[in-house]
Amino acid sequence: MTHVPEGYKEDAKGNLVPVSKIKEIDLMRDNLVQEIALEAIELHELIKSFKDNVFGNVAAFVQLSGEQYGAKLGGNKGNVTLTSYDGRYKIQRAYAESLVFDERLQAAKALIDDCISTWAEGINDNIRVLVNGAFEVDKEGKISTTKVLSLRQYKIEDAHWHKAMGAISDSLRVAGTKAYVRIYKRIGDSEEYTPISLDMASV
């Protein structure tokens, strides 16, 4: 970080500007933004520390609970729900796998295209729209795993189709696992829970 001499401020281009040459409204805006941003950074670090503590404490408790039955649990992964004694609060730890397709998906698409071209003309257009929609990419250039996998629900008796569905299954792999923790509080005396949001947009 560049050292800024007293009486100066650094502008967005990295130039040093005398404070006396900066308009009062610009200085006020700068002070406001700096104050809010620094508070946000502190809060971000606090939430990160809180999340780490929650995962650590939940993992330790699950291990302790397993030891009550003489079971040594391996690793910290696995979905689990913990509820307070009075049922007022609930904590859920969840792990979600991120699924992607490898190059074999292209083979599946070619096999499906072969199926469509050999089937009766009357159903080609509808199936082609269905398949092309499943293989469309989003703004980030990614194919929706949900849409592609939904093709497997159709009971089509065709050897090439079955081979294509097998290729889809074989091309699927886990790219990574993301951990989540959600904390809930019960709504009055009902059995319903509402999340305790830590998202600034929904508070």
Tab-separated table of C-alpha atoms in Angstrom:
chain	number	residue	atom	x	y	z
A	1	MET	CA	0.000	0.000	0.000
A	2	THR	CA	1.399	3.389	-1.062
A	3	HIS	CA	2.268	5.757	1.773
A	4	VAL	CA	0.196	8.918	1.440
A	5	PRO	CA	1.850	12.036	2.918
A	6	GLU	CA	-0.102	14.090	5.415
A	7	GLY	CA	-2.283	16.697	3.723
A	8	TYR	CA	-2.762	14.606	0.590
A	9	LYS	CA	-5.178	11.963	-0.701
A	10	GLU	CA	-4.574	9.403	-3.406
A	11	ASP	CA	-7.109	9.444	-6.233
A	12	ALA	CA	-8.362	6.438	-8.239
A	13	LYS	CA	-5.459	6.786	-10.702
A	14	GLY	CA	-2.827	6.745	-7.972
A	15	ASN	CA	-2.125	10.473	-8.113
A	16	LEU	CA	-1.493	12.410	-4.890
A	17	VAL	CA	-3.904	15.331	-4.570
A	18	PRO	CA	-3.656	18.043	-1.865
A	19	VAL	CA	-6.648	17.875	0.476
A	20	SER	CA	-7.025	21.644	0.097
A	21	LYS	CA	-7.767	21.117	-3.617
A	22	ILE	CA	-10.523	18.561	-3.025
A	23	LYS	CA	-14.140	19.713	-2.786
A	24	GLU	CA	-15.801	19.392	0.612
A	25	ILE	CA	-18.562	17.148	-0.749
A	26	ASP	CA	-15.927	14.792	-2.222
A	27	LEU	CA	-14.154	14.595	1.146
A	28	MET	CA	-17.447	13.876	2.907
A	29	ARG	CA	-18.269	11.149	0.395
A	30	ASP	CA	-14.812	9.630	0.823
A	31	ASN	CA	-15.130	9.598	4.610
A	32	LEU	CA	-18.565	7.956	4.433
A	33	VAL	CA	-17.477	5.233	1.993
A	34	GLN	CA	-14.254	4.520	3.890
A	35	GLU	CA	-16.133	4.229	7.198
A	36	ILE	CA	-18.781	1.859	5.833
A	37	ALA	CA	-16.260	-0.261	3.908
A	38	LEU	CA	-13.982	-0.706	6.934
A	39	GLU	CA	-16.956	-1.696	9.120
A	40	ALA	CA	-18.033	-4.178	6.420
A	41	ILE	CA	-14.549	-5.721	6.343
A	42	GLU	CA	-14.620	-6.156	10.128
A	43	LEU	CA	-18.086	-7.721	9.937
A	44	HIS	CA	-16.975	-10.018	7.116
A	45	GLU	CA	-14.074	-11.302	9.204
A	46	LEU	CA	-16.386	-11.730	12.201
A	47	ILE	CA	-18.878	-13.783	10.162
A	48	LYS	CA	-16.053	-15.891	8.714
A	49	SER	CA	-14.743	-16.578	12.220
A	50	PHE	CA	-18.279	-17.393	13.391
A	51	LYS	CA	-18.764	-19.845	10.510
A	52	ASP	CA	-15.468	-21.581	11.222
A	53	ASN	CA	-16.395	-21.867	14.904
A	54	VAL	CA	-19.834	-23.274	14.099
A	55	PHE	CA	-18.425	-25.982	11.826
A	56	GLY	CA	-15.735	-26.835	14.353
A	57	ASN	CA	-18.140	-26.992	17.282
A	58	VAL	CA	-20.746	-29.028	15.398
A	59	ALA	CA	-18.095	-31.504	14.214
A	60	ALA	CA	-16.762	-31.849	17.761
A	61	PHE	CA	-20.257	-32.427	19.139
A	62	VAL	CA	-21.108	-35.056	16.504
A	63	GLN	CA	-17.881	-36.842	17.401
A	64	LEU	CA	-18.700	-36.634	21.116
A	65	SER	CA	-22.216	-37.920	20.513
A	66	GLY	CA	-20.880	-40.886	18.551
A	67	GLU	CA	-18.456	-41.742	21.331
A	68	GLN	CA	-21.410	-42.158	23.723
A	69	TYR	CA	-22.168	-45.317	21.749
A	70	GLY	CA	-18.575	-46.377	21.286
A	71	ALA	CA	-18.616	-45.268	17.650
A	72	LYS	CA	-15.670	-43.389	16.252
A	73	LEU	CA	-16.977	-41.323	13.375
A	74	GLY	CA	-14.630	-40.710	10.466
A	75	GLY	CA	-14.219	-37.181	9.134
A	76	ASN	CA	-16.329	-34.099	9.643
A	77	LYS	CA	-18.575	-34.467	6.600
A	78	GLY	CA	-22.213	-35.453	6.546
A	79	ASN	CA	-25.498	-33.623	6.910
A	80	VAL	CA	-26.695	-33.197	10.473
A	81	THR	CA	-29.414	-31.281	12.340
A	82	LEU	CA	-29.065	-30.206	15.969
A	83	THR	CA	-32.030	-28.856	17.924
A	84	SER	CA	-32.109	-27.020	21.232
A	85	TYR	CA	-33.775	-28.799	24.173
A	86	ASP	CA	-36.831	-26.537	24.019
A	87	GLY	CA	-37.076	-26.921	20.237
A	88	ARG	CA	-36.804	-23.177	19.722
A	89	TYR	CA	-33.595	-23.235	17.702
A	90	LYS	CA	-32.227	-25.561	15.075
A	91	ILE	CA	-28.836	-25.776	13.344
A	92	GLN	CA	-28.352	-27.625	10.089
A	93	ARG	CA	-24.967	-28.535	8.644
A	94	ALA	CA	-25.116	-29.619	5.031
A	95	TYR	CA	-22.698	-30.544	2.278
A	96	ALA	CA	-23.661	-30.126	-1.377
A	97	GLU	CA	-21.689	-31.682	-4.198
A	98	SER	CA	-20.991	-29.673	-7.342
A	99	LEU	CA	-21.509	-31.915	-10.382
A	100	VAL	CA	-19.988	-31.386	-13.835
A	101	PHE	CA	-19.741	-33.372	-17.061
A	102	ASP	CA	-16.515	-34.439	-18.745
A	103	GLU	CA	-15.842	-34.858	-22.495
A	104	ARG	CA	-18.046	-37.981	-22.703
A	105	LEU	CA	-21.089	-35.721	-22.645
A	106	GLN	CA	-20.281	-34.797	-26.253
A	107	ALA	CA	-20.480	-38.496	-27.175
A	108	ALA	CA	-23.881	-38.695	-25.480
A	109	LYS	CA	-25.104	-35.675	-27.460
A	110	ALA	CA	-23.927	-37.268	-30.734
A	111	LEU	CA	-25.734	-40.516	-29.886
A	112	ILE	CA	-28.933	-38.631	-29.067
A	113	ASP	CA	-28.710	-36.698	-32.344
A	114	ASP	CA	-28.401	-40.039	-34.160
A	115	CYS	CA	-31.546	-41.252	-32.405
A	116	ILE	CA	-33.525	-38.199	-33.413
A	117	SER	CA	-32.465	-38.439	-37.057
A	118	THR	CA	-33.609	-42.075	-37.322
A	119	TRP	CA	-36.952	-41.768	-35.509
A	120	ALA	CA	-40.330	-41.020	-37.081
A	121	GLU	CA	-40.612	-37.537	-38.581
A	122	GLY	CA	-43.722	-36.703	-36.569
A	123	ILE	CA	-41.882	-36.588	-33.220
A	124	ASN	CA	-38.507	-35.268	-34.336
A	125	ASP	CA	-39.186	-31.567	-33.808
A	126	ASN	CA	-40.533	-31.925	-30.265
A	127	ILE	CA	-37.697	-34.180	-29.142
A	128	ARG	CA	-35.092	-32.001	-30.853
A	129	VAL	CA	-36.350	-28.930	-28.954
A	130	LEU	CA	-36.263	-30.929	-25.711
A	131	VAL	CA	-32.715	-32.170	-26.276
A	132	ASN	CA	-31.315	-28.872	-27.538
A	133	GLY	CA	-32.837	-27.127	-24.526
A	134	ALA	CA	-31.113	-29.587	-22.200
A	135	PHE	CA	-27.732	-28.960	-23.817
A	136	GLU	CA	-27.989	-25.161	-23.901
A	137	VAL	CA	-25.249	-23.275	-22.066
A	138	ASP	CA	-25.837	-20.404	-19.645
A	139	LYS	CA	-24.171	-16.978	-19.645
A	140	GLU	CA	-21.062	-18.535	-18.088
A	141	GLY	CA	-20.853	-21.190	-20.797
A	142	LYS	CA	-21.953	-23.996	-18.450
A	143	ILE	CA	-24.459	-26.740	-19.180
A	144	SER	CA	-27.210	-27.321	-16.623
A	145	THR	CA	-26.655	-30.711	-15.005
A	146	THR	CA	-30.309	-30.750	-13.921
A	147	LYS	CA	-31.616	-30.331	-17.490
A	148	VAL	CA	-29.275	-32.936	-18.948
A	149	LEU	CA	-29.977	-35.459	-16.202
A	150	SER	CA	-33.721	-34.916	-16.676
A	151	LEU	CA	-33.406	-36.669	-20.066
A	152	ARG	CA	-32.864	-39.947	-18.202
A	153	GLN	CA	-36.445	-39.900	-16.917
A	154	TYR	CA	-37.880	-40.569	-20.382
A	155	LYS	CA	-38.627	-44.233	-21.020
A	156	ILE	CA	-37.534	-44.553	-24.626
A	157	GLU	CA	-36.974	-48.077	-25.876
A	158	ASP	CA	-34.064	-47.572	-28.219
A	159	ALA	CA	-30.592	-49.109	-27.969
A	160	HIS	CA	-28.859	-45.883	-29.038
A	161	TRP	CA	-30.887	-43.856	-26.538
A	162	HIS	CA	-29.957	-46.253	-23.721
A	163	LYS	CA	-26.310	-46.009	-24.760
A	164	ALA	CA	-26.556	-42.204	-24.742
A	165	MET	CA	-28.079	-42.215	-21.249
A	166	GLY	CA	-25.240	-44.466	-20.108
A	167	ALA	CA	-22.724	-42.021	-21.558
A	168	ILE	CA	-24.407	-39.188	-19.642
A	169	SER	CA	-24.129	-41.139	-16.386
A	170	ASP	CA	-20.498	-42.045	-17.058
A	171	SER	CA	-19.563	-38.437	-17.884
A	172	LEU	CA	-20.871	-37.111	-14.583
A	173	ARG	CA	-18.283	-36.387	-11.899
A	174	VAL	CA	-18.008	-34.471	-8.646
A	175	ALA	CA	-16.079	-31.207	-9.099
A	176	GLY	CA	-16.144	-30.239	-5.453
A	177	THR	CA	-18.135	-30.100	-2.241
A	178	LYS	CA	-19.450	-26.948	-0.611
A	179	ALA	CA	-20.370	-26.760	3.058
A	180	TYR	CA	-23.360	-24.864	4.394
A	181	VAL	CA	-24.610	-24.033	7.857
A	182	ARG	CA	-28.120	-22.743	8.464
A	183	ILE	CA	-29.574	-21.603	11.772
A	184	TYR	CA	-33.312	-21.471	12.400
A	185	LYS	CA	-35.689	-20.242	15.087
A	186	ARG	CA	-39.184	-21.584	15.667
A	187	ILE	CA	-42.141	-19.383	14.811
A	188	GLY	CA	-44.108	-19.005	18.066
A	189	ASP	CA	-45.599	-22.312	19.190
A	190	SER	CA	-45.873	-23.726	15.683
A	191	GLU	CA	-43.774	-26.498	14.201
A	192	GLU	CA	-42.451	-24.152	11.523
A	193	TYR	CA	-38.991	-22.603	11.554
A	194	THR	CA	-37.671	-19.465	9.943
A	195	PRO	CA	-33.999	-19.008	9.048
A	196	ILE	CA	-31.892	-16.547	11.025
A	197	SER	CA	-30.475	-14.718	8.020
A	198	LEU	CA	-26.896	-13.493	7.960
A	199	ASP	CA	-27.381	-12.105	4.452
A	200	MET	CA	-27.522	-8.308	4.592
A	201	ALA	CA	-29.965	-8.196	1.668
A	202	SER	CA	-32.591	-10.207	3.564
A	203	VAL	CA	-32.197	-8.812	7.087
